[in-house]
Coordinates of N, CA, C and O in Angstrom, one line a residue:
X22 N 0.8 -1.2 0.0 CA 0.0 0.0 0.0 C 0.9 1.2 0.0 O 1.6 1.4 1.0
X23 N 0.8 2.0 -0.9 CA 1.6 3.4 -1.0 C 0.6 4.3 -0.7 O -0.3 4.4 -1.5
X24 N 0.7 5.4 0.5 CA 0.4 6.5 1.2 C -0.1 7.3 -0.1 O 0.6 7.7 -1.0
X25 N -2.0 7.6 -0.2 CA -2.2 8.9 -0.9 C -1.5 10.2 -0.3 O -0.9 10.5 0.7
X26 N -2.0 11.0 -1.6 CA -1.6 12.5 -1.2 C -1.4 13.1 -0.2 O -0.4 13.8 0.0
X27 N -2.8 12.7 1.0 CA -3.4 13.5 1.8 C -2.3 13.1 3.1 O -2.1 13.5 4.2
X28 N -1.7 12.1 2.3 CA -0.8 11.6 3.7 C 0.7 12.6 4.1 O 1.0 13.1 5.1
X29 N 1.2 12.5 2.6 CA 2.5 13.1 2.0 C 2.9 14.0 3.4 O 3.8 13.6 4.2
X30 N 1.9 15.3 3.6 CA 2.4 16.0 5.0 C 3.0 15.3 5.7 O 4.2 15.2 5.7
X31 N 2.2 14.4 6.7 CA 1.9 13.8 7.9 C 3.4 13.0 7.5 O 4.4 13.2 8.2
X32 N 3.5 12.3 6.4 CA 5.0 11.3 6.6 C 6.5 12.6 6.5 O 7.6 12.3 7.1
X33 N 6.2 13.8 5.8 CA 7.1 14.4 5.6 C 7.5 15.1 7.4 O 8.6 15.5 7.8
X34 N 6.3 15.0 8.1 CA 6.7 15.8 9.1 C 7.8 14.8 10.1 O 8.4 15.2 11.1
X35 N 7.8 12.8 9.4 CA 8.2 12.3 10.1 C 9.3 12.4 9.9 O 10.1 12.1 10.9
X36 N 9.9 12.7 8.7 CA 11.4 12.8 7.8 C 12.1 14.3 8.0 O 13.2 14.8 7.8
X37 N 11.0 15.0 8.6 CA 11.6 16.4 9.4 C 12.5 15.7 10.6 O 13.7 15.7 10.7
X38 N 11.8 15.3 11.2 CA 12.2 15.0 12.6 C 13.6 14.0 12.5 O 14.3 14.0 13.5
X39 N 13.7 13.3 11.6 CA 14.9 13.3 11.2 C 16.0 13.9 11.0 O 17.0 13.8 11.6
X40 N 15.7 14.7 9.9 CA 16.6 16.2 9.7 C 16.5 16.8 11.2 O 17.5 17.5 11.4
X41 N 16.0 16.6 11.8 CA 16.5 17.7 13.3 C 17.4 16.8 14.1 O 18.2 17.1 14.9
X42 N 16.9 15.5 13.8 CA 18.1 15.0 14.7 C 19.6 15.1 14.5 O 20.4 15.3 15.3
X43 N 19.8 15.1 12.9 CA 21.0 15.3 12.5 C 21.7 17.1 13.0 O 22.7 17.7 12.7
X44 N 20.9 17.2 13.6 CA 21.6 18.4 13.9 C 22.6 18.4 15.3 O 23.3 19.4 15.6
X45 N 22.4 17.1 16.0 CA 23.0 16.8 16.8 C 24.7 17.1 16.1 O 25.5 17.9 16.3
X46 N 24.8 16.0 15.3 CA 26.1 15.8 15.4 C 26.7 17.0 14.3 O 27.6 16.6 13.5
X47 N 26.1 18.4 14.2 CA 26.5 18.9 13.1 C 26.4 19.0 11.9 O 27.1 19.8 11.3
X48 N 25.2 17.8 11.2 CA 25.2 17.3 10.3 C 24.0 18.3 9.0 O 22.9 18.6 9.5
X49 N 24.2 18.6 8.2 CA 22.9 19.3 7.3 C 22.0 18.9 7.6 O 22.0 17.8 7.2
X50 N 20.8 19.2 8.2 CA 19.4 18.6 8.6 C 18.4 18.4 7.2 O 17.6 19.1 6.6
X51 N 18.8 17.1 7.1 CA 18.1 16.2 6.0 C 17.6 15.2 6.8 O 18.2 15.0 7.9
X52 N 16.9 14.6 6.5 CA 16.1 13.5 6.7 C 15.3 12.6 5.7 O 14.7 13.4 4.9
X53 N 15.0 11.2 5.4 CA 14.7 10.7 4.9 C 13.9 9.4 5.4 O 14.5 9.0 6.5
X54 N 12.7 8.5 5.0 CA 12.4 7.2 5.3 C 11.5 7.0 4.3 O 10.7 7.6 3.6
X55 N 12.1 5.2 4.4 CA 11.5 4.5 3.6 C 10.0 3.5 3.7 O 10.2 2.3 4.1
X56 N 9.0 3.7 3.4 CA 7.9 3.1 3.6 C 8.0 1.8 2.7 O 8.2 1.7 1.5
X57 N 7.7 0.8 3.6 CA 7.5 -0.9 3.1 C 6.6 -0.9 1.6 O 6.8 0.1 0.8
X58 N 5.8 -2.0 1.4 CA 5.6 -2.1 0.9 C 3.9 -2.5 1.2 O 3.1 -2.7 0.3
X59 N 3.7 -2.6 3.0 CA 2.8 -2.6 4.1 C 2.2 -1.2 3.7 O 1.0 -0.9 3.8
X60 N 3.4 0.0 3.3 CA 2.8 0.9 4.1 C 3.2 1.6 5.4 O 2.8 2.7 5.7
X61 N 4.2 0.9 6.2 CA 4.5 1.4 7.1 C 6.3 1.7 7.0 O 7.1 1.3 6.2
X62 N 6.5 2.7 8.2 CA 8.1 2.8 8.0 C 8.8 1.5 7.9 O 8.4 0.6 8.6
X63 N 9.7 1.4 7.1 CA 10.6 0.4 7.3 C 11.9 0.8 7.6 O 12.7 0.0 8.1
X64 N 12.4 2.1 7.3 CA 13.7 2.8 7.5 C 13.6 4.0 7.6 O 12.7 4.6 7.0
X65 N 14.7 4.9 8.7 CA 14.9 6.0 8.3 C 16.3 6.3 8.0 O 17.1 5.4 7.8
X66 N 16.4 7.6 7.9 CA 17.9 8.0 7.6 C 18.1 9.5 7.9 O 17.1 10.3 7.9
X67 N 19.2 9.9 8.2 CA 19.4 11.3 8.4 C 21.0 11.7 8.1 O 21.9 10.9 8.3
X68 N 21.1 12.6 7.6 CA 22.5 13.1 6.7 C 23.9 12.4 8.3 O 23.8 12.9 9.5
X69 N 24.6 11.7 8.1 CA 26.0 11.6 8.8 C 27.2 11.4 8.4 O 27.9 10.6 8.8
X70 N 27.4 12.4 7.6 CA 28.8 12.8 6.9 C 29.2 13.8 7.8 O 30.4 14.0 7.4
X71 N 29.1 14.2 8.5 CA 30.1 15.0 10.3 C 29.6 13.9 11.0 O 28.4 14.3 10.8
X72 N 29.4 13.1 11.4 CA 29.6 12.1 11.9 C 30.4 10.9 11.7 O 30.9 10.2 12.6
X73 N 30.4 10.7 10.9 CA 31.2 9.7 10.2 C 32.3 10.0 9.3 O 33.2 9.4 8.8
X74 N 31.9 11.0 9.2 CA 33.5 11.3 8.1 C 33.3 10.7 6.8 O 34.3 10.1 6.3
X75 N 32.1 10.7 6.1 CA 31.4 9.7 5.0 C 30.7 10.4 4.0 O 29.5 10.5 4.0
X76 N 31.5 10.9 2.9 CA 30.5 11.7 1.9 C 29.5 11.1 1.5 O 28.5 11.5 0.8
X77 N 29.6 10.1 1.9 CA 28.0 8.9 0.8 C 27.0 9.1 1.8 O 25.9 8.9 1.5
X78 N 27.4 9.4 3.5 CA 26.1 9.3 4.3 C 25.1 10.3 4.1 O 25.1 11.4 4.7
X79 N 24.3 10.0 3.3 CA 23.4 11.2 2.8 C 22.2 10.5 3.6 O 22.3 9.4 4.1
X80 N 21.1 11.1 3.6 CA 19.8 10.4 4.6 C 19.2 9.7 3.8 O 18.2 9.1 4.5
X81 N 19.2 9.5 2.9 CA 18.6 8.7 1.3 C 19.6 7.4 1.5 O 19.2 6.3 1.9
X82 N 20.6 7.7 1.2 CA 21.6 6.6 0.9 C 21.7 5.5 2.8 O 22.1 4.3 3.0
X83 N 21.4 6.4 3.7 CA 21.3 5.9 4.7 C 20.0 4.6 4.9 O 20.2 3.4 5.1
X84 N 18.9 5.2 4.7 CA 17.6 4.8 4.9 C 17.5 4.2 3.8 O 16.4 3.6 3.9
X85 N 18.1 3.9 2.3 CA 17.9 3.0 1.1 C 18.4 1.3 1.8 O 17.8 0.2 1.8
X86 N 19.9 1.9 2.2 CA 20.7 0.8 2.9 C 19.9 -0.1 4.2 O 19.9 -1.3 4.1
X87 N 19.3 0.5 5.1 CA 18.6 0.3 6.2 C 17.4 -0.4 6.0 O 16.9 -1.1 7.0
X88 N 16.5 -0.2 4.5 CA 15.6 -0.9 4.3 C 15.8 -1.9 2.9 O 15.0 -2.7 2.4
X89 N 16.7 -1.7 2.7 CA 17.2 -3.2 1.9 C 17.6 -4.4 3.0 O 17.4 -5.5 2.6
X90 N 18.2 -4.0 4.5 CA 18.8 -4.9 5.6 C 17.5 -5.2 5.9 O 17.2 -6.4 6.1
X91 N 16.3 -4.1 6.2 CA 15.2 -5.0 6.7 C 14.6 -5.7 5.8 O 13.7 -6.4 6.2
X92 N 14.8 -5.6 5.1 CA 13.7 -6.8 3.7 C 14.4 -8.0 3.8 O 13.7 -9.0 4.0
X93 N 15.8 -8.2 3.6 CA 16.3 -9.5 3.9 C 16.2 -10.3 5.4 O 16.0 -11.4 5.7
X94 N 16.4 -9.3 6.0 CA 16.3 -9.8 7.6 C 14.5 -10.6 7.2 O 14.3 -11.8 7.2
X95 N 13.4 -9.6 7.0 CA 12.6 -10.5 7.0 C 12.4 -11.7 5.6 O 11.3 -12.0 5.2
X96 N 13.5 -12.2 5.2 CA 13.2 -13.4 4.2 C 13.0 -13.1 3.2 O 12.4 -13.9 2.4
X97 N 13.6 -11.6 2.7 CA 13.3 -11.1 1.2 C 14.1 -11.2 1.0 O 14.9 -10.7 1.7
X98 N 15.0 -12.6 -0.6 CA 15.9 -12.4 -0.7 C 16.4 -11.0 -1.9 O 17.5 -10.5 -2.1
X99 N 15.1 -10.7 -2.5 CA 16.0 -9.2 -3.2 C 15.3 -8.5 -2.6 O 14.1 -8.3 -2.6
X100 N 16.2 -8.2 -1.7 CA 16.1 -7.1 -0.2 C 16.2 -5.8 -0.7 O 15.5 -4.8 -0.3
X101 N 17.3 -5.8 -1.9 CA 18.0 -5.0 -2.2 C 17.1 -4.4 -3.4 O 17.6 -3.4 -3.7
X102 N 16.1 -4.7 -4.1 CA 15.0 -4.3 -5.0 C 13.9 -3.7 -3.8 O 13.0 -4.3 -3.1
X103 N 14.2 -2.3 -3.9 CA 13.4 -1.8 -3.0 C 11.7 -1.4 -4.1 O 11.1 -0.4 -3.8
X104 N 11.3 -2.2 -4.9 CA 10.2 -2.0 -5.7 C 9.1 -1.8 -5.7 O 8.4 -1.4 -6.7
X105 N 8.4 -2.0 -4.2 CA 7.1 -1.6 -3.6 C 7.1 -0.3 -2.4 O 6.2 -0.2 -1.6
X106 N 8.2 0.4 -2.5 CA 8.8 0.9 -1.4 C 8.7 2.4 -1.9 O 8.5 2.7 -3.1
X107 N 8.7 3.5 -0.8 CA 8.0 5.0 -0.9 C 9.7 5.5 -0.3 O 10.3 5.0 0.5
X108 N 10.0 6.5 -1.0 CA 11.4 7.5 -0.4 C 10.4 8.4 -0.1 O 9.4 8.6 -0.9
X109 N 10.5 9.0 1.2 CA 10.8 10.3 1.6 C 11.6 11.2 2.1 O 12.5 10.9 2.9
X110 N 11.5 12.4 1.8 CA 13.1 13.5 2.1 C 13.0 14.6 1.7 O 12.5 15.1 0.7
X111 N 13.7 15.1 2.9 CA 13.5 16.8 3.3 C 14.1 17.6 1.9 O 13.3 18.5 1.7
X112 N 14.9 17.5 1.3 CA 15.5 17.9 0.3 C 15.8 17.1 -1.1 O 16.4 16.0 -1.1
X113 N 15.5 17.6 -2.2 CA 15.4 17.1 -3.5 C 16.3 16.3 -3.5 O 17.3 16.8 -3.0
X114 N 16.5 15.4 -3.9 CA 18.0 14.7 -3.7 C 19.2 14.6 -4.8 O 19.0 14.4 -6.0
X115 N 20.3 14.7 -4.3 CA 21.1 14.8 -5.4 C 21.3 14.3 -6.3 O 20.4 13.6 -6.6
X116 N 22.6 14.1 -7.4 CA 22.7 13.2 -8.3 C 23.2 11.6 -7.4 O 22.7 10.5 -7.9
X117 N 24.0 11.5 -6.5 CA 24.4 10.3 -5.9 C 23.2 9.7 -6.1 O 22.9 8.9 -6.9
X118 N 22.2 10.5 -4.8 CA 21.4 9.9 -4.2 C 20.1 9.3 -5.4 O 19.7 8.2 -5.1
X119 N 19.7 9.9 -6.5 CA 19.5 9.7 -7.2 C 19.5 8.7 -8.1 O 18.7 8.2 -8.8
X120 N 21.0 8.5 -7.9 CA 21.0 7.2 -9.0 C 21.1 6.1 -7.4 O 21.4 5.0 -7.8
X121 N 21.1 6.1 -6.5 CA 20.8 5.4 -5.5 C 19.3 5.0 -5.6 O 19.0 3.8 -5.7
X122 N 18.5 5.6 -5.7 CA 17.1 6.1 -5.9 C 17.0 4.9 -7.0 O 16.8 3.8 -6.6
X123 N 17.2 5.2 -8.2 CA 16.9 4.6 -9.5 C 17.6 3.0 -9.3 O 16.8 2.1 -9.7
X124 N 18.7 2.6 -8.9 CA 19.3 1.5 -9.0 C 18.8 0.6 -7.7 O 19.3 -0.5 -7.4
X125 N 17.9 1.1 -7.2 CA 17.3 0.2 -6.0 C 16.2 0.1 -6.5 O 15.6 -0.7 -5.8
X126 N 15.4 0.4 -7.2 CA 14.2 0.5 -7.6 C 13.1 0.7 -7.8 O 12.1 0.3 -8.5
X127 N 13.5 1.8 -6.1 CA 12.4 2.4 -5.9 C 11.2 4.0 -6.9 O 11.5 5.0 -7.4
X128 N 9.7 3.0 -6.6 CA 9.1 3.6 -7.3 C 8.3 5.2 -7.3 O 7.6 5.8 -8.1
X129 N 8.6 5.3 -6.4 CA 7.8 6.8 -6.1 C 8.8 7.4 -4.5 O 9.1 6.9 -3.5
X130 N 9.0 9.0 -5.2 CA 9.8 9.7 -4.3 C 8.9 11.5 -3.4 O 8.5 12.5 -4.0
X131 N 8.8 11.2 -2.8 CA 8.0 12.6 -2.0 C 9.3 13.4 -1.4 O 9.9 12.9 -0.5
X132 N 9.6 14.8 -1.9 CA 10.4 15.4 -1.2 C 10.0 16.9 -0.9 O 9.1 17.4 -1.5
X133 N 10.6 17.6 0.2 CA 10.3 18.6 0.4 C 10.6 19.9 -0.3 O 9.7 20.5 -0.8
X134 N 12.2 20.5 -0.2 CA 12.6 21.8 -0.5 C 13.2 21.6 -2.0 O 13.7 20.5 -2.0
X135 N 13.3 22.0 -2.7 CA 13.6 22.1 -4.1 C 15.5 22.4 -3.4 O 15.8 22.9 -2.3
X136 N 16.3 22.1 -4.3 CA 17.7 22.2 -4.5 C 18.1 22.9 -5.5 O 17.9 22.4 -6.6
X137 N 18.7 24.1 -5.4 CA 19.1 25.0 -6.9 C 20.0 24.5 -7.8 O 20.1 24.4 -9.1
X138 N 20.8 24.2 -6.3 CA 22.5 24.2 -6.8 C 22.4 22.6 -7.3 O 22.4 22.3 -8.5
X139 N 22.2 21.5 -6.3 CA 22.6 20.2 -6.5 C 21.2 19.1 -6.9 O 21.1 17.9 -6.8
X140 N 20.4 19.9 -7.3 CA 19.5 19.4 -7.7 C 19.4 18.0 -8.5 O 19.8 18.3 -9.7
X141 N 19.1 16.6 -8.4 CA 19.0 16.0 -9.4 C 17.6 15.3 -9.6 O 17.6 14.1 -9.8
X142 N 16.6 16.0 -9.6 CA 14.9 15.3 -9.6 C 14.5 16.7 -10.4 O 13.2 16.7 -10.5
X143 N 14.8 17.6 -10.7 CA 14.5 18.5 -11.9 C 14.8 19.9 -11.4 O 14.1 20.8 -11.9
X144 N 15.6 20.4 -10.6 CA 16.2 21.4 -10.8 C 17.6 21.4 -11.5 O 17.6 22.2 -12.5
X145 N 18.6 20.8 -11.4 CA 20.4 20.9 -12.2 C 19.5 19.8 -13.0 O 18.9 20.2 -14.1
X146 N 19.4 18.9 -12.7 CA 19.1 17.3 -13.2 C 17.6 16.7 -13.0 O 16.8 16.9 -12.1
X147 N 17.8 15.7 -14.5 CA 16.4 15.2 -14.0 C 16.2 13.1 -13.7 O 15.4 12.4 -14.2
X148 N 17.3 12.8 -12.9 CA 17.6 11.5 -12.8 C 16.4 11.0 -12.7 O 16.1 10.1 -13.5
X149 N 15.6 11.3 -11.7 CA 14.4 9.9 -11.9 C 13.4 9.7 -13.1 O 12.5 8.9 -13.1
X150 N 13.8 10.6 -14.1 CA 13.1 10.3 -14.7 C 13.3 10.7 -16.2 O 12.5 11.1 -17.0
X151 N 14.8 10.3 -16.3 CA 15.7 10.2 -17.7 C 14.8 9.2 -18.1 O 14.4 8.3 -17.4
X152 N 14.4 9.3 -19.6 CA 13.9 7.9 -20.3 C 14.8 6.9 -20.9 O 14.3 5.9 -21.5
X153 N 16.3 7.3 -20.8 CA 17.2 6.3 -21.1 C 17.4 5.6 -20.2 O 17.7 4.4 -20.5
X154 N 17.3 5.8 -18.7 CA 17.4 4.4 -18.2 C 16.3 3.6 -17.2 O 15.2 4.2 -16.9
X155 N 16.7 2.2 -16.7 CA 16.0 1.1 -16.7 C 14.7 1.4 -16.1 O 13.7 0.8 -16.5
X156 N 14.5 2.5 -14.9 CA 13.6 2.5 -13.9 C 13.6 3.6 -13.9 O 14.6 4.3 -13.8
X157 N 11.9 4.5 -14.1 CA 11.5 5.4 -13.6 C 10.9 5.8 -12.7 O 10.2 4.9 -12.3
X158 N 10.8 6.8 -12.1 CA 9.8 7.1 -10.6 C 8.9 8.3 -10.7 O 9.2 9.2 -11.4
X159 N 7.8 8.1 -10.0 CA 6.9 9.0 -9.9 C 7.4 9.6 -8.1 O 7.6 9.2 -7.0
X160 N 7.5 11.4 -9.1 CA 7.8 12.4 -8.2 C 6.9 12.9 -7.1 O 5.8 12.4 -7.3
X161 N 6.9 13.8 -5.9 CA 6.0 14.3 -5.6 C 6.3 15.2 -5.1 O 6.0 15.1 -3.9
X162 N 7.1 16.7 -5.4 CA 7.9 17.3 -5.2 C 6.7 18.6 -4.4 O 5.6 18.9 -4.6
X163 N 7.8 19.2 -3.5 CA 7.0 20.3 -2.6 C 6.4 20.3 -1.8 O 5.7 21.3 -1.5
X164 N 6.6 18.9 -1.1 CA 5.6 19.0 0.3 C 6.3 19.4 1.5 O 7.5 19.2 1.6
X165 N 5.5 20.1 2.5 CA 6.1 20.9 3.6 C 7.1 21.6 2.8 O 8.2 21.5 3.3
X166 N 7.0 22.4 1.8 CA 8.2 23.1 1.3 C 9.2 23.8 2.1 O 10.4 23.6 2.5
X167 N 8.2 24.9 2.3 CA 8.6 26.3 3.2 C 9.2 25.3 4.3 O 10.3 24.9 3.9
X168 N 8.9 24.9 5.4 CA 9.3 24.4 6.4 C 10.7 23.6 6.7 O 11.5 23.6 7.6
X169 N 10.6 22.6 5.2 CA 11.6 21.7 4.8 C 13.0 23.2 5.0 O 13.8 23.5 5.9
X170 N 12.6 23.9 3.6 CA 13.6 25.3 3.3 C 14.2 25.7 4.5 O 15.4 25.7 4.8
X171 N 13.1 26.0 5.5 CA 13.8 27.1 6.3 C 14.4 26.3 7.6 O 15.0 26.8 8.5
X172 N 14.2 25.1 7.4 CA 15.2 24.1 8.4 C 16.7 24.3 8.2 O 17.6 24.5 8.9
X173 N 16.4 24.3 6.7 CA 17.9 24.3 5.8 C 18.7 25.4 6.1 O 19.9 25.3 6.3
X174 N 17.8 26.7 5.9 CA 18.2 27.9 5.5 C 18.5 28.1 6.9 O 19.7 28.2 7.0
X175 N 17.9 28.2 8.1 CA 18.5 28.4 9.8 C 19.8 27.7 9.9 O 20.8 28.1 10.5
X176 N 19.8 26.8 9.2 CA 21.0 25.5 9.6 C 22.1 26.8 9.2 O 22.8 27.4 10.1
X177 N 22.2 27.0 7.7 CA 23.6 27.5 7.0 C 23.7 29.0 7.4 O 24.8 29.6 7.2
X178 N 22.5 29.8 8.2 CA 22.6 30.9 8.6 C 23.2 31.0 10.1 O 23.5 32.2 10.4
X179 N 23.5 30.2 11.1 CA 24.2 30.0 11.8 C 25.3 29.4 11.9 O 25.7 29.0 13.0
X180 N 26.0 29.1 10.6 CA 27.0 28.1 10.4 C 27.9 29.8 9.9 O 29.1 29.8 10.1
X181 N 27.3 30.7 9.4 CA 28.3 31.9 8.8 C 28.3 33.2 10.0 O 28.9 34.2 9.8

């Protein structure tokens, strides 16, 4: 079961609270989780590259990894074919995360704040949904916008 429209808020506010965690350790307040295939969380994720010292720990690439581990743990052996599965995330996601996005094969992405600079879902780039490659995804771009933004925007305004 994939969450209608009317849900999009209510899960984005859960992928906020992610992004605020990450502010513990320093980290860009992004957040991300992945909805089963039930319908219900099966992963989160939240940016820990100052935490780890990990350019790849993006909250996407955290919570893709996290719910591929839970698909096999329960007896999925393509764990790793996230195919009935929902991304959400505070921020449009990049090109990494993107082709993370596409090569797991997940079907539908909900994000919040549009990306100018590193945009890869249709601001710089439009990865999920090049028609040259294998797997496309249905977008759902702009939910909690403002809110997502200005998580962002406090973060880098007290960092200068």
């Amino acid at each position: 079961m994939i969450p209608e429209r009317s849900s999009h808020r209510e899960l984005m506010g859960l992928a906020l609270a992610e992004a605020r965690a990450a502010l513990a350790t320093g980290d860009v307040p992004i957040g991300a989780l992945i909805l089963g295939p039930d319908g219900n969380v099966l992963a989160t994720g939240r940016n820990e590259r100052e935490a780890h010292g990990d350019p790849t720990a993006h909250a996407e690439v955290i919570a893709i990894r996290a719910a591929a581990d839970a698909l096999r743990a329960s007896g999925n052996d393509d764990g790793w074919r996230l195919e009935d599965c929902t991304l959400v995330v505070t921020l449009e996601p990049c090109a990494m995360c993107a082709g993370a996005i596409v090569l797991s094969r997940i079907p539908k992405v909900i994000f919040g704040a549009w990306d100018e600079k590193a945009g890869a879902v249709g601001s710089v780039f439009d990865i999920l949904r090049e028609p040259r490659l294998n797997h496309w995804v249905e977008v759902y771009p702009g939910v909690r916008e403002e809110e997502c933004a200005k998580l962002l925007t406090d973060f880098f305004r007290a960092k200068r």
